[in-house]
Amino acid sequence: MSSDNKQVIGIDFGTSNSYFCKFLTKSDGHKTRTIDFGNDQVGSISSTIMYRPKKSNLIGTIAEQEWGESSNKEKKSYKLRTHFKPDILVDSDAKQYSVDFLQTIVTQLRAKRIDFFPDKHKVIMGVPAQASEDYKKTLTSIAKESGYGNIQLLPEPVGALIYHLWNKDLSARQTQGGILVVDFGGGTCDFTYMQHLDVCKAWGDMSLGGRLFDDLFYQWFLDQNPEAEQKLQKEGDEYYVHWVLCKKVKEFFSNSMTLNKTESLKWKVGEIKHYGAFNNLTWEEFTKRAEKYSPHKSFIDYLNNTKQKSNVISNKNSIDLINWFKESLISGLDQNKIRSSDIERVILTGGSSQWPFVEDTISEVLHIDKDNLLMSGNPKAAIGEGLVMLPYLKSKLDNIINLLRVNTEEFITNNISPEIGTRISSIQSKIIKEISANFYSDKIQNILTSFGKNGGSLASLKEKVQVEAYAYEPVFKNLFEKEINTLRYGLEEKLHNSINDWFVNNGITYTGKKVNISEIRDSIDSKTISQQSEKMELNIDNMATIITSSLVAILVGGALWGSYFFLIPEIIAGIVLTILIGIVGKKKALKYTNNIKIPKIITKAVFNKTTISLMIKKSIKKHKKEIENEFSKILEKPLIEINTNLKIAIEKEIDSLSVINQL
């Protein structure tokens, strides 16, 4: 077999219906294909077999139709059997029916030239989560005897989970949380609590299943058609009407009630041969019968003959079927100490899960919104389709895992770091722009312009600058805090979207929690902001010194000497100041000259528009550098921790994929 043409067969061998899917991987893609059994049996086939002397066996709806069309004489030599799968461990006949049923599928499909060679391909078959080892061995033996080779068994809840994962109803990460899978089929009712794709707890009842409701509808039919039972027994049609036709009525009724519980329905039993009719099928009447169900005598006889559990199902007492489902759910939760809060999602699968009371009961018991209940468009087929996808999904995820792990560092370097850097630069620019416009270019510029026009001492100039600096402190503090918060909240969302886009580009959805950037919040609390504000205040407070130093530098630099040579006293003062700077240093020289009143003729010349503009630009540049340095100090540790958290989040998602790959 070519390596680029690998076929996998997935089988959900069920009590009422069985589902067969194929998954084909080729060099040009992959696809899921359901088996067409004919007679509108695409993907699914009724788990029914009819034996005919000297003729080949018939299966599915063809067997059911053939029985309905057969004469009474023919029926005496025919044998029709269904619902045999739950009993394979306790009844040798049920085991043989299973072998013959599966074997006939192979024979008939090959006769139709359908590519179905389970002995040459990988076969995955579902098994109840609470199935015993003996049951698994029996099922494996049946498959091998039927020509399916050495099959792989996979818990049916896992198949349901993979189905919803494949169809993106769940992400890989969500499969790691608490998920309750309710598999309510024709023969059993299974509850499975899963975490990390592992079956943690499984419970339910191997007796509670759809066939009890088939029996309920049969007795409902007999009540409305009292003359029918004797006639059915005489003509050999009792089993057929009981387990085949009444199952069809049940399914029709269940689907109808899901849409509208107020409907009153009718159904003619038997298309070719008329056996009777249902009238006034209502939800109210159904619930009354379900609350007081007692099995029919023929069903009790079968259970007793096969030595199955009969202490609950007996003709000596009635059973509340709906409450039985509810109590099975509650008792399992209590015994396994599973709280409602432990369950994040609920998956409903199996034909009987479509009963309206199932959703109602689960929603009531778990206090969970019905929107959190997952059910495929065809819950009968979800397990089979999930099983068949597993090998390809594992191969696909293996490639994705390798790509993600290899490229994590590159992703952070190329996508995350630039994003953070751009946001920080943007915030810094906003702060500087605000300070430039409302502090330097407004208040400080007005002070310098006024000083240039009127003259005065350097001490008075410094004092005016200090007053404005202190007045601006609350504004700066609020601005700093606001922009830091903007960084935190905006960044958190952006990081999450960036990771999700990266995962999507690699062929999978990321639904992990947003990366925790509380380190920014914790590092920039009110105390930190206050401390940084104080540092900035000090810079602003020193603005007076910056301005004074600039003024002195201009005075002692001789720039004015040529133009104002007549100002001998001031020139002398400048010379004296130059000498003082050389002897005692700039700071002390400024201290000595701090209170010297500078005439406005000098300040007017010095503090022109060009000079003031240069002073403002120089101060803003210095202040900008200080803010950038402070941001670097504040964010150094948080940014390291953010990168660490990013890697942890990505690795957790990769681990989620790895768990699937280990199945």
Coordinates of C-alpha atoms in Angstrom, one line a residue, residues 47-60 62-68 70-84 91-98 100-101 104 235-240 243-244 302:
S47 CA -27.8 -3.0 13.8
T48 CA -30.2 -5.6 12.5
I49 CA -29.7 -8.9 10.9
M50 CA -32.1 -11.4 9.3
Y51 CA -31.2 -15.0 8.7
R52 CA -32.8 -16.8 5.7
P53 CA -32.3 -20.5 5.1
K54 CA -30.2 -21.3 2.0
K55 CA -29.9 -17.5 1.3
S56 CA -27.5 -14.9 2.3
N57 CA -28.0 -12.9 5.5
L58 CA -29.6 -9.4 5.2
I59 CA -28.7 -6.5 7.4
G60 CA -29.9 -3.0 8.2
I62 CA -33.0 -4.0 3.9
A63 CA -33.4 -6.8 6.5
E64 CA -36.3 -4.8 8.1
Q65 CA -38.0 -4.2 4.8
E66 CA -37.6 -7.7 3.7
W67 CA -39.2 -9.0 6.8
G68 CA -42.1 -6.6 6.3
S70 CA -42.3 -11.5 3.6
S71 CA -45.2 -13.9 3.8
N72 CA -46.2 -15.5 7.0
K73 CA -44.9 -18.7 5.7
E74 CA -41.5 -17.2 5.0
K75 CA -41.3 -15.6 8.4
K76 CA -41.6 -18.9 10.1
S77 CA -38.2 -19.9 8.6
Y78 CA -36.6 -16.5 8.9
K79 CA -35.0 -15.1 12.1
L80 CA -34.8 -11.3 12.7
R81 CA -32.5 -10.0 15.4
T82 CA -31.5 -6.5 16.6
H83 CA -30.3 -4.9 19.9
F84 CA -27.7 -7.7 20.3
D91 CA -25.3 -14.3 25.6
S92 CA -23.5 -16.5 23.1
D93 CA -26.3 -15.9 20.6
A94 CA -25.8 -12.2 20.8
K95 CA -22.1 -12.6 20.2
Q96 CA -22.8 -14.7 17.1
Y97 CA -25.3 -12.2 15.8
S98 CA -22.6 -9.5 16.1
D100 CA -22.5 -12.4 11.4
F101 CA -23.7 -8.7 11.2
T104 CA -22.1 -9.5 6.3
E235 CA -48.3 -14.1 12.4
G236 CA -44.8 -14.0 13.9
D237 CA -44.5 -10.2 13.7
E238 CA -44.3 -9.4 17.4
Y239 CA -40.5 -9.1 17.5
Y240 CA -40.5 -7.0 14.3
W243 CA -38.1 -3.7 18.2
V244 CA -38.0 -2.4 14.7
Y302 CA -35.3 -12.3 27.3

